[in-house]
mmCIF file of C-alpha atoms and ligand atoms in Angstrom:
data_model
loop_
_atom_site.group_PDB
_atom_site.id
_atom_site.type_symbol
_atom_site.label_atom_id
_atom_site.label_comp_id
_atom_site.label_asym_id
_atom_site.label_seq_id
_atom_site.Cartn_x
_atom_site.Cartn_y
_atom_site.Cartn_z
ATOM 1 C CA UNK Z 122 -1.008 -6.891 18.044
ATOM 2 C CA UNK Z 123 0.466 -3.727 19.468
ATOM 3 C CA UNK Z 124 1.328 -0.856 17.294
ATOM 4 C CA UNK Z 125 5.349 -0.323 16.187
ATOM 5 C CA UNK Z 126 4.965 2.724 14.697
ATOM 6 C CA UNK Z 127 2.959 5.479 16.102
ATOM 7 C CA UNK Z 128 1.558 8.279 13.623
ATOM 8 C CA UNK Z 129 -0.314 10.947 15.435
ATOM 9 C CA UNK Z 130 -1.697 14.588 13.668
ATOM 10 C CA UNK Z 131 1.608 14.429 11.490
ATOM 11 C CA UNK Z 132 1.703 17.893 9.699
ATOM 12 C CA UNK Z 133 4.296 19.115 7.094
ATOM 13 C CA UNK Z 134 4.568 22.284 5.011
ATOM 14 C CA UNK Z 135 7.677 22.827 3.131
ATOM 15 C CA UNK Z 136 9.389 25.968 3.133
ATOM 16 C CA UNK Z 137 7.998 27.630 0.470
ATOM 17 C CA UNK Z 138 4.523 27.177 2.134
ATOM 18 C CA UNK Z 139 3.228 24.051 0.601
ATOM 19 C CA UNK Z 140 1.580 21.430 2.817
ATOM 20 C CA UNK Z 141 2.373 17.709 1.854
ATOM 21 C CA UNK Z 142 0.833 16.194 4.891
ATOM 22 C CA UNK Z 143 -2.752 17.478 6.544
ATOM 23 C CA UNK Z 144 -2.845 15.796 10.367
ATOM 24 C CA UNK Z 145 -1.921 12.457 9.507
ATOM 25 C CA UNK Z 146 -2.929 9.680 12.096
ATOM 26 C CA UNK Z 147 -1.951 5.734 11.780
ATOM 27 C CA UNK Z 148 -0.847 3.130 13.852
ATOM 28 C CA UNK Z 149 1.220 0.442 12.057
ATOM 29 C CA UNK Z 150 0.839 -2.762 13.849
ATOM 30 C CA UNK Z 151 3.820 -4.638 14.437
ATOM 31 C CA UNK Z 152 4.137 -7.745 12.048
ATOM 32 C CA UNK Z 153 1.881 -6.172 9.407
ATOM 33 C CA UNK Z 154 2.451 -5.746 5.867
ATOM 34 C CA UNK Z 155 1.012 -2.194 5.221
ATOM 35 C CA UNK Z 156 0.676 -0.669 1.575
ATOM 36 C CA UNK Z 157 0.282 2.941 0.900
ATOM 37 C CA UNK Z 158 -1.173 3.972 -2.353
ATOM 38 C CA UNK Z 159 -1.740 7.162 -3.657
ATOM 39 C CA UNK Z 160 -1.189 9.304 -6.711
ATOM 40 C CA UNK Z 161 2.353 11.356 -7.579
ATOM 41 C CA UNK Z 162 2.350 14.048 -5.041
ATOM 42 C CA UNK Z 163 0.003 12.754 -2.509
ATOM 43 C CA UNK Z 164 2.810 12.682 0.275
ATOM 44 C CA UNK Z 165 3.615 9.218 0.393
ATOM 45 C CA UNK Z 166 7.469 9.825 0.512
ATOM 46 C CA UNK Z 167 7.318 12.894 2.742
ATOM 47 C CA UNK Z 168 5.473 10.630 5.723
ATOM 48 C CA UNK Z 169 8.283 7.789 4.859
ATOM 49 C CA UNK Z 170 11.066 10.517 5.148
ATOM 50 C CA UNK Z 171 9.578 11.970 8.159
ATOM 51 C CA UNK Z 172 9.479 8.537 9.964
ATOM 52 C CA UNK Z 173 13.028 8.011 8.877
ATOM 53 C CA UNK Z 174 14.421 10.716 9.806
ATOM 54 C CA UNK Z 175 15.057 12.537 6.736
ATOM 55 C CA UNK Z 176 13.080 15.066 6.915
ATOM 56 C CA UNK Z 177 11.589 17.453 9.503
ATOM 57 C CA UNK Z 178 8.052 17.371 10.479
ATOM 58 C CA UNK Z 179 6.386 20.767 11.118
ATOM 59 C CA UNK Z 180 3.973 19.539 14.104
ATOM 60 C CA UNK Z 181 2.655 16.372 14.996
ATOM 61 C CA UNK Z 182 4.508 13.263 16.605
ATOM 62 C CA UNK Z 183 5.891 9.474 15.842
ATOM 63 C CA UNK Z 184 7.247 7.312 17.909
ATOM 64 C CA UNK Z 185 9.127 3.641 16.400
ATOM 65 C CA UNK Z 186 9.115 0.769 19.338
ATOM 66 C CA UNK Z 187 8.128 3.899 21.874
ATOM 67 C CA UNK Z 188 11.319 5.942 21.004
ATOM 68 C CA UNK Z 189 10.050 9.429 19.950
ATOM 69 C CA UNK Z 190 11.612 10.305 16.457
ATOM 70 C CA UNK Z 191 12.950 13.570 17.474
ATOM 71 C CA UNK Z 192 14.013 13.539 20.950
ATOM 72 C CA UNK Z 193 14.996 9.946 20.519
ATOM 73 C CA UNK Z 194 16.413 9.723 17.054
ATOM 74 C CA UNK Z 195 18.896 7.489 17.322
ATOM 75 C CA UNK Z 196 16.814 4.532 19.282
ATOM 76 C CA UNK Z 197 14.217 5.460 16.575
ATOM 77 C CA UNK Z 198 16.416 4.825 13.850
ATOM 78 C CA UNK Z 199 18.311 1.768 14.961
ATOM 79 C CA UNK Z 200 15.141 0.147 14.418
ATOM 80 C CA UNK Z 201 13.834 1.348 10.844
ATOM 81 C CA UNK Z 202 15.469 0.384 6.946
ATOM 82 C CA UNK Z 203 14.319 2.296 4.354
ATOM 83 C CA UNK Z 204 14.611 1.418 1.047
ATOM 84 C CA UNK Z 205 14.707 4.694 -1.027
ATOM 85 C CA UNK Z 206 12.296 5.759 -3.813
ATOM 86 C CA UNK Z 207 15.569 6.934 -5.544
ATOM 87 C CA UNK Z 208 18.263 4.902 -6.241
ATOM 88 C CA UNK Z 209 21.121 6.331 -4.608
ATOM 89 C CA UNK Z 210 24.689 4.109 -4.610
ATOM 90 C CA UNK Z 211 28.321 4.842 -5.134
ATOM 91 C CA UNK Z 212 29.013 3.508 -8.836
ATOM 92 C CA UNK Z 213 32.061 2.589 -8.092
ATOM 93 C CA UNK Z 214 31.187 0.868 -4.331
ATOM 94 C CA UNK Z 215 31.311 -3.040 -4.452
ATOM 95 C CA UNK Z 216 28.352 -4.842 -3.408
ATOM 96 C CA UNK Z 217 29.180 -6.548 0.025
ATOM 97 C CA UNK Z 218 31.630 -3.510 1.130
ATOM 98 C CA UNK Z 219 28.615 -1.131 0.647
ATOM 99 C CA UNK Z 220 25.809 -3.264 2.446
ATOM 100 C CA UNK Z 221 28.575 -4.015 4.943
ATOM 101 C CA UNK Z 222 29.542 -0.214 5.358
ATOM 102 C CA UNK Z 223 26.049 0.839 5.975
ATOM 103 C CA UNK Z 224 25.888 -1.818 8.822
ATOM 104 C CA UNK Z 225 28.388 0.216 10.485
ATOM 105 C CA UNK Z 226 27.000 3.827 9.882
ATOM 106 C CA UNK Z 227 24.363 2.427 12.333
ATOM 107 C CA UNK Z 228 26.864 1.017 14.774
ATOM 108 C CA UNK Z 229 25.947 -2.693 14.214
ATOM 109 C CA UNK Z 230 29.153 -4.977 15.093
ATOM 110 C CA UNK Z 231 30.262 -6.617 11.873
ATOM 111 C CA UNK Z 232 28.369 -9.917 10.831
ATOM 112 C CA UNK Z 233 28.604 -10.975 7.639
ATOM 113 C CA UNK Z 234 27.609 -14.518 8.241
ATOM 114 C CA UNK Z 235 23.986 -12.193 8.751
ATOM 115 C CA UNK Z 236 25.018 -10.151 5.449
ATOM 116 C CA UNK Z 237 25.641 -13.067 3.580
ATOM 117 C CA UNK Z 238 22.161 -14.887 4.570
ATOM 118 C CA UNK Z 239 20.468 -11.224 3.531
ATOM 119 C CA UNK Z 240 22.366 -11.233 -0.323
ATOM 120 C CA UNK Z 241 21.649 -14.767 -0.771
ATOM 121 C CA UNK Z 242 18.009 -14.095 -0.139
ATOM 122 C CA UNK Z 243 17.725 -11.516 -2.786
ATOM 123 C CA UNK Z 244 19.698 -13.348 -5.498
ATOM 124 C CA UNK Z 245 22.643 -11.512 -4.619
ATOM 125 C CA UNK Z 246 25.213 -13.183 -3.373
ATOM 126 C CA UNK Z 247 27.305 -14.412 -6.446
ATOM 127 C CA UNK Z 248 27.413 -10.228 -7.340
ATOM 128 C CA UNK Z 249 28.992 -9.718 -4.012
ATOM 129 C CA UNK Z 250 31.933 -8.293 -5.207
ATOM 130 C CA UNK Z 251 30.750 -6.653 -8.701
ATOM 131 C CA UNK Z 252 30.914 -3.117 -8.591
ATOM 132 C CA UNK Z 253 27.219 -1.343 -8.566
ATOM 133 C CA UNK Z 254 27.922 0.133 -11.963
ATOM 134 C CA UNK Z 255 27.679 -3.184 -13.667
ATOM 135 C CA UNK Z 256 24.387 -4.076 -12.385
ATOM 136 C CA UNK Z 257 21.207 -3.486 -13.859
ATOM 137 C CA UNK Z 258 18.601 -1.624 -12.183
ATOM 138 C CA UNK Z 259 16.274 -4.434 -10.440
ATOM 139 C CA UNK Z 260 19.715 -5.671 -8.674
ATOM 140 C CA UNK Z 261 20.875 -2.123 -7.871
ATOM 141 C CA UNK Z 262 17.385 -2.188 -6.081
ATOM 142 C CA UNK Z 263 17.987 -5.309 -4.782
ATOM 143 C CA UNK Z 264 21.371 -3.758 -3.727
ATOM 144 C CA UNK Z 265 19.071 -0.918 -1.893
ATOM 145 C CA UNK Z 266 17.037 -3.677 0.258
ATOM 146 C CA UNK Z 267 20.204 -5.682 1.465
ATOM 147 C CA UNK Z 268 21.574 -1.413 3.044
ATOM 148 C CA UNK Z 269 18.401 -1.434 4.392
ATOM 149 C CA UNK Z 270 18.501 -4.773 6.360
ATOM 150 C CA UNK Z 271 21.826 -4.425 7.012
ATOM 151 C CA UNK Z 272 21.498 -3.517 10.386
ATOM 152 C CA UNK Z 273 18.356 -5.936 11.093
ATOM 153 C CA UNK Z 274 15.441 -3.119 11.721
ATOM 154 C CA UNK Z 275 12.501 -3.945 13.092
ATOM 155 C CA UNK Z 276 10.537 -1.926 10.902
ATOM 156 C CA UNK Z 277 11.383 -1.922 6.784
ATOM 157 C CA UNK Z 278 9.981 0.792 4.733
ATOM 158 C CA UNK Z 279 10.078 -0.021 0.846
ATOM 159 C CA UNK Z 280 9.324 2.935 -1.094
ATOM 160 C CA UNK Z 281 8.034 2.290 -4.452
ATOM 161 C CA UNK Z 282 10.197 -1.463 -4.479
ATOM 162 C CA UNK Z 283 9.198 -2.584 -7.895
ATOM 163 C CA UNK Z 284 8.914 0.721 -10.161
ATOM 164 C CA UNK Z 285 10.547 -0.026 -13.397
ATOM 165 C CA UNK Z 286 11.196 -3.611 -12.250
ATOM 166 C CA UNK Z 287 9.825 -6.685 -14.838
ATOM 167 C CA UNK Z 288 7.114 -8.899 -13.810
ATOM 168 C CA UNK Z 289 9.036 -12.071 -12.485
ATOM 169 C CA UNK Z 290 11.682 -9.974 -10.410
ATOM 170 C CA UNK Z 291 8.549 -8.286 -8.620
ATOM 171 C CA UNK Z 292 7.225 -11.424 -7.960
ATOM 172 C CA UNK Z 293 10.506 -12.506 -6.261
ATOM 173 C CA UNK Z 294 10.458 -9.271 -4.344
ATOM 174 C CA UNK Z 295 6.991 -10.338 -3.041
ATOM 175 C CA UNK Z 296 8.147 -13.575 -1.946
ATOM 176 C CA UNK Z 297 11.341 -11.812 -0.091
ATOM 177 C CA UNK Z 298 8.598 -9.381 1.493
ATOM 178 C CA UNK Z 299 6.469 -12.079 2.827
ATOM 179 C CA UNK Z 300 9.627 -14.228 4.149
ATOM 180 C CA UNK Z 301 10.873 -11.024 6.182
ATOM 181 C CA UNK Z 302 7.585 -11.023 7.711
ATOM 182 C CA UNK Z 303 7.757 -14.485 8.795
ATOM 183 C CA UNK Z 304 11.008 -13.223 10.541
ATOM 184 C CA UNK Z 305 8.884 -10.652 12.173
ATOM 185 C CA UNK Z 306 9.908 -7.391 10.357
ATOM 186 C CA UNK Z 307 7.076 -4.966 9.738
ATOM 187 C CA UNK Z 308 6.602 -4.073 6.691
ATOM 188 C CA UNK Z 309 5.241 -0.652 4.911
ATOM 189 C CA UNK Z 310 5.642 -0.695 1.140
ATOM 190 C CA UNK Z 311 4.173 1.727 -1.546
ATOM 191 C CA UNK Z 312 3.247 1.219 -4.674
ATOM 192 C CA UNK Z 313 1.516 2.531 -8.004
ATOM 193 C CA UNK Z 314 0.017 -1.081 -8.593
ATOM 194 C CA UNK Z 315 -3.254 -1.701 -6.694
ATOM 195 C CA UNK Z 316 -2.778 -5.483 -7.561
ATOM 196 C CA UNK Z 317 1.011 -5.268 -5.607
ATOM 197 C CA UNK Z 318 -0.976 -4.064 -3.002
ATOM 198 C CA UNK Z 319 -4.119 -6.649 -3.047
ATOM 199 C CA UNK Z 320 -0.938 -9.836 -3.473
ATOM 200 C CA UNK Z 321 0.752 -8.207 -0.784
ATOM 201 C CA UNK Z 322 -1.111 -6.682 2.088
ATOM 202 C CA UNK Z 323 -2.452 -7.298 5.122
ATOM 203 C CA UNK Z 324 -3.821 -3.320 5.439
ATOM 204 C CA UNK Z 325 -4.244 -0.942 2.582
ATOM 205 C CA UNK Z 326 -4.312 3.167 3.015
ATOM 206 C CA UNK Z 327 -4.866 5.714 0.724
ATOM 207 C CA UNK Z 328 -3.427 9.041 1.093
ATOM 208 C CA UNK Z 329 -4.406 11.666 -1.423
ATOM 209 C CA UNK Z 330 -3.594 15.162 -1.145
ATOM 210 C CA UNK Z 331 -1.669 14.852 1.980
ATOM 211 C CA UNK Z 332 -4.117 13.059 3.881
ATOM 212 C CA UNK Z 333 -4.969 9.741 4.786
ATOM 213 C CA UNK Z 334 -8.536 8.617 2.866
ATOM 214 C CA UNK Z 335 -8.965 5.113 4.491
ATOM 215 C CA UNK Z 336 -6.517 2.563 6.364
ATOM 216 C CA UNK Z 337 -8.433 -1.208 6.094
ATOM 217 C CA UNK Z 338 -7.851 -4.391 6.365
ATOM 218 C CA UNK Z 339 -7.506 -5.696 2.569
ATOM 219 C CA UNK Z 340 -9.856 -8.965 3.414
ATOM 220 C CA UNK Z 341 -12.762 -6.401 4.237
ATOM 221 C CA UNK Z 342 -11.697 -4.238 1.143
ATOM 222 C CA UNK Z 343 -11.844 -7.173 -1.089
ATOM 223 C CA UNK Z 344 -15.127 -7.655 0.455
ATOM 224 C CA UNK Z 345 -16.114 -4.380 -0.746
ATOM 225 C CA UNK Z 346 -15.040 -5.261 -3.832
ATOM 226 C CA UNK Z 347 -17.673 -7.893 -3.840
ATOM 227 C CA UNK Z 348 -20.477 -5.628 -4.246
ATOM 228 C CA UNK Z 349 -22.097 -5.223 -7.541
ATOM 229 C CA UNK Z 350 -24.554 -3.031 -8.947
ATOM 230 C CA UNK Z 351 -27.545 -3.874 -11.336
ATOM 231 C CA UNK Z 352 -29.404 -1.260 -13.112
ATOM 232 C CA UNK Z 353 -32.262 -1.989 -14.313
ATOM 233 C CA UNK Z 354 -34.263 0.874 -16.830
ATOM 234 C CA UNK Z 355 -37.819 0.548 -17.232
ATOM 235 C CA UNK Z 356 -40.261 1.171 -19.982
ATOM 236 C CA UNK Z 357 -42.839 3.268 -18.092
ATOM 237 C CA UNK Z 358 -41.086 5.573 -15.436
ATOM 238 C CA UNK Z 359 -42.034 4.234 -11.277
ATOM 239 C CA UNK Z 360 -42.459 7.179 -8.915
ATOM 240 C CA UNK Z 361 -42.855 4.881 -6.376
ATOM 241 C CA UNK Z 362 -41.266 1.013 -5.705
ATOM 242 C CA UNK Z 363 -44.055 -0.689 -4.476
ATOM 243 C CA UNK Z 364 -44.138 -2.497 -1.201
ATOM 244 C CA UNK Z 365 -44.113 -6.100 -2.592
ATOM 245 C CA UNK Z 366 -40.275 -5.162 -3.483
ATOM 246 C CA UNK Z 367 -39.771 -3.593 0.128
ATOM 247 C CA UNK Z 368 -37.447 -6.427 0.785
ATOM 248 C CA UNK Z 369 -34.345 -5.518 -2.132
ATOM 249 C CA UNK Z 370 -33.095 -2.195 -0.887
ATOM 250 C CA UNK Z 371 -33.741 -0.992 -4.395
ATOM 251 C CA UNK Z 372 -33.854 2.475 -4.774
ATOM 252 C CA UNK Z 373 -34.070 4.235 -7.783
ATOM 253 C CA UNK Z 374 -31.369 5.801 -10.154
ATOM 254 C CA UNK Z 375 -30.969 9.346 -11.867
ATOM 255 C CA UNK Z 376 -34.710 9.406 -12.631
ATOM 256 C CA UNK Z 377 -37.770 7.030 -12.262
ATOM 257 C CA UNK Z 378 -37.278 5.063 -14.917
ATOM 258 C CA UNK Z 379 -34.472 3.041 -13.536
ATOM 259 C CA UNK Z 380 -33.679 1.164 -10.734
ATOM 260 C CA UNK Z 381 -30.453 -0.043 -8.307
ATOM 261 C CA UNK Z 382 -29.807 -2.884 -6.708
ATOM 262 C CA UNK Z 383 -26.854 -3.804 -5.029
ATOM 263 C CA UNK Z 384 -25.735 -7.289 -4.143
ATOM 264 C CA UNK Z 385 -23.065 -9.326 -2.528
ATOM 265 C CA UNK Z 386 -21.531 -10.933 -5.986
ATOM 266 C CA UNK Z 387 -19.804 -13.525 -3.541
ATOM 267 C CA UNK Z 388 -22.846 -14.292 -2.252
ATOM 268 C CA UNK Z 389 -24.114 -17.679 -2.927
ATOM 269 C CA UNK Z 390 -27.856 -16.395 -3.638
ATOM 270 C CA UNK Z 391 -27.567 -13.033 -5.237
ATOM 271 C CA UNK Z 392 -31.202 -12.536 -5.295
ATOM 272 C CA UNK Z 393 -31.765 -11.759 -8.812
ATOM 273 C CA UNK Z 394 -33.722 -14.240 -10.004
ATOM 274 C CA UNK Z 395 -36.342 -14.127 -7.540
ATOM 275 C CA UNK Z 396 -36.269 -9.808 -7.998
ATOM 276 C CA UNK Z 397 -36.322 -10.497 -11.750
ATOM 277 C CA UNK Z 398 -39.656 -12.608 -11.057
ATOM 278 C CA UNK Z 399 -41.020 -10.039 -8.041
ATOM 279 C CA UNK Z 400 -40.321 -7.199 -10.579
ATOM 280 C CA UNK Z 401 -42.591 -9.437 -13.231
ATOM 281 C CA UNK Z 402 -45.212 -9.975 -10.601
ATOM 282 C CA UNK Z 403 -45.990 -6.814 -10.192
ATOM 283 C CA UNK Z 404 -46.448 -5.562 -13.684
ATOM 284 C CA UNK Z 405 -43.541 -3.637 -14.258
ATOM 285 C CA UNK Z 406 -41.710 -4.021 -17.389
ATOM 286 C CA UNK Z 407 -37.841 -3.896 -18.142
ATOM 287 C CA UNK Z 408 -36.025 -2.190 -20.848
ATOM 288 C CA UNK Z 409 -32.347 -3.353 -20.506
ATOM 289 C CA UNK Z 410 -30.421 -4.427 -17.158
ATOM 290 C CA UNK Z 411 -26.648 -3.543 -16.769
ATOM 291 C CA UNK Z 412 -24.559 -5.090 -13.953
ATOM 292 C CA UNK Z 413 -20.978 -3.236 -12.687
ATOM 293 C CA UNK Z 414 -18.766 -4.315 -9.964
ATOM 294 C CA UNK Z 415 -17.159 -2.052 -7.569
ATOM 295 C CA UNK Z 416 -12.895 -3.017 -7.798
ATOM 296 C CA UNK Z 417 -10.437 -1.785 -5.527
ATOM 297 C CA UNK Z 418 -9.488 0.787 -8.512
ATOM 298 C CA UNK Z 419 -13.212 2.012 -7.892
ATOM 299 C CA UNK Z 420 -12.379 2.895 -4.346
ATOM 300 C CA UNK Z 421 -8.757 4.020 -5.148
ATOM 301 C CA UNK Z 422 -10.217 6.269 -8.223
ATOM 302 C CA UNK Z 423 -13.631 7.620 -6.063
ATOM 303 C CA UNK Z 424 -11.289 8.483 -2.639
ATOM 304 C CA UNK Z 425 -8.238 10.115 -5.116
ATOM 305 C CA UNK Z 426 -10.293 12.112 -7.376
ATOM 306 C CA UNK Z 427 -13.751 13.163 -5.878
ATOM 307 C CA UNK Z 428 -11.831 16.068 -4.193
ATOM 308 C CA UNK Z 429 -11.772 19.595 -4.657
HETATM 309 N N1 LIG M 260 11.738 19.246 -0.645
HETATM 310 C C1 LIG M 260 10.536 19.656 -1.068
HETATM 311 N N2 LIG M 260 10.233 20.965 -1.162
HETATM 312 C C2 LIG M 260 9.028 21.397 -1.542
HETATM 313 N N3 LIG M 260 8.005 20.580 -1.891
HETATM 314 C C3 LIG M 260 8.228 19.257 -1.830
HETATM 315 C C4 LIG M 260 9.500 18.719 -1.420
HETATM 316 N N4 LIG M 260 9.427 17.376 -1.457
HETATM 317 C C5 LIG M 260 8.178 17.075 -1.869
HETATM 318 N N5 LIG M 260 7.468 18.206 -2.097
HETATM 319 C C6 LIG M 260 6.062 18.275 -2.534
HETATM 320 O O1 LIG M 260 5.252 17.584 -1.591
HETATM 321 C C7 LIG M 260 4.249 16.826 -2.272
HETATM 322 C C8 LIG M 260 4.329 15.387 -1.847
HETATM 323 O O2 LIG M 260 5.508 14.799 -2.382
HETATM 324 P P1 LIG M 260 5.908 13.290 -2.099
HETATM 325 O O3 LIG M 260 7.228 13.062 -2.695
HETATM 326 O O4 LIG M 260 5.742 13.023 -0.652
HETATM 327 O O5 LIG M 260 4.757 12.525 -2.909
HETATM 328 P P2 LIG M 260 4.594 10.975 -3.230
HETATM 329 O O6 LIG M 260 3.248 10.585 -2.743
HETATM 330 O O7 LIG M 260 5.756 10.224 -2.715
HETATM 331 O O8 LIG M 260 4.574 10.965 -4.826
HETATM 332 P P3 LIG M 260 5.177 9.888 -5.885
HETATM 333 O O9 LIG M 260 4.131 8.831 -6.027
HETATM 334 O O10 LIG M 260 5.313 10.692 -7.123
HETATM 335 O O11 LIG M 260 6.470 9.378 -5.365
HETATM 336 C C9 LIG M 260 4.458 17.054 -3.767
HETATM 337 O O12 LIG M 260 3.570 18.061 -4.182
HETATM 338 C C10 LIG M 260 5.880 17.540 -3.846
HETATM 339 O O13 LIG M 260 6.048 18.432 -4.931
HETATM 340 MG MG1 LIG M 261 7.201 9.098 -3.570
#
């Protein structure tokens, strides 16, 4: 895979001197589904709006299929859809004529046997000629997606898709997601729900404070999220583990009187039983044991919140 989008030491401070984005680096790998999560304010929609086109970096570079976003705009731009946080439609705009018209703003030769394909997908197609005002909000969305892939980008950038949209819509959006990457678009989506991100992804990255925590593949995350932790409190306090348990990585918690061990959950021999009996053998005596898995959230909560 070859990267699509190119990210590199991406800087903004708004006038008014506030930084939104700290040296952002990331490749985006053509054909990937990539999901950004991060808290309100962590800079998620400045980096979209920078890519797009929207607004201005202050240093730093991107380049979409080569084509540098500044001193090739246009090339740049041809190949990108964004699908706005914010819904923003004419009320009084009819559905086809506005996905149509937006085609055109990016000098696309009409084609609405392609239009009509792209408003069938997303349920649309019978609402082709309703005015936007009498649609609810998950179609107006909807409405948002067909604009955006109007012009058949390359690249589609779905910022916050299913805010405020019910469970079986989002699920539909999901499915529309994955079909549009078996048609090859790349796909960058973000989202307030880790699980959107764990059904959808193929990377996840966290950006928190204007800066990018961790960008990994979601198969090695949920990996992660394997790991769990047993405690295990003793009734007479161990300075030192003995050498006989050399072989559990334990180590020991906030004092001597408890241990850790961590362990592959997914595992098919988690190696408690036999520590259980090795902790026996040699005389030492348990008080309680507690187990906790790491989750995604974990991460998410640990990378978003242990900062100054
Ligand atoms: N035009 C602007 N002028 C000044 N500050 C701005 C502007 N736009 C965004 N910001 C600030 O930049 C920071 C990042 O905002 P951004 O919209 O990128 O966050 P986000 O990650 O998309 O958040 P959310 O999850 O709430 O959509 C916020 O602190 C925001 O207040
Ligand atoms: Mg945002």
């Amino acid at each position: 895979m070859s990267a699509i989008v190119s990210i590199d030491n991406l800087t903004k401070t708004y006038d008014g001197g506030f930084q939104a984005l700290k040296g952002v680096t990331l490749d985006i790998e053509e054909g990937e589904i990539l999901s950004l999560l991060g808290p309100n304010g962590a800079g998620k929609t400045t980096l979209i709006s920078i890519i797009c086109g929207i607004t201005n970096p202050s240093t730093g570079r991107v380049t979409v299929g080569g084509h540098d976003i500044i001193s090739d705009f246009r090339a740049a731009r041809r190949l990108l859809g964004l699908v706005p946080q914010e819904i923003n439609l004419q009320p009084l705009e009819r559905v086809m004529n506005t996905v149509r018209f937006t085609r055109g703003l990016f000098g696309q030769r009409p084609d609405d046997a392609y239009l009509e394909k792209i408003l069938t997908q997303l349920s649309l197609w019978d609402k082709r000629d309703a005015q936007i005002n009498a649609l609810s909000g998950g179609m107006k969305r909807r409405v948002l997606i067909a604009k955006a892939l109007s012009h058949n980008p390359r690249v589609l950038f779905l910022d916050e898709p299913t805010a405020g949209v019910d469970v079986e819509l989002r699920k539909d959006m999901w499915e529309t997601v994955r079909e549009l990457q078996a048609e090859g678009v790349t796909i960058i989506l973000t989202t307030h729900y880790i699980e959107e991100a764990e059904a959808m992804s193929d990377r996840i990255g966290v950006i928190a404070k204007g800066e990018l925590m961790l960008v990994e593949e979601k198969t090695a995350l949920m990996n992660r999220m394997g790991q769990k932790r047993m405690r295990i409190d003793l009734q007479v306090p161990l300075p030192e583990i003995p050498s006989s348990l050399a072989q559990y990585n334990l180590s020991h918690g906030e004092t001597p009187s408890s241990l850790v061990y961590d362990y592959d959950a997914k595992g098919e021999r988690t190696g408690i039983t036999r520590l259980l009996n090795d902790l026996s053998a040699a005389g030492i005596v348990l008080r309680d044991v507690q187990t906790s898995q790491s989750s995604l959230e974990d991460i998410f909560v640990s990378l978003v919140e242990d900062r100054p």
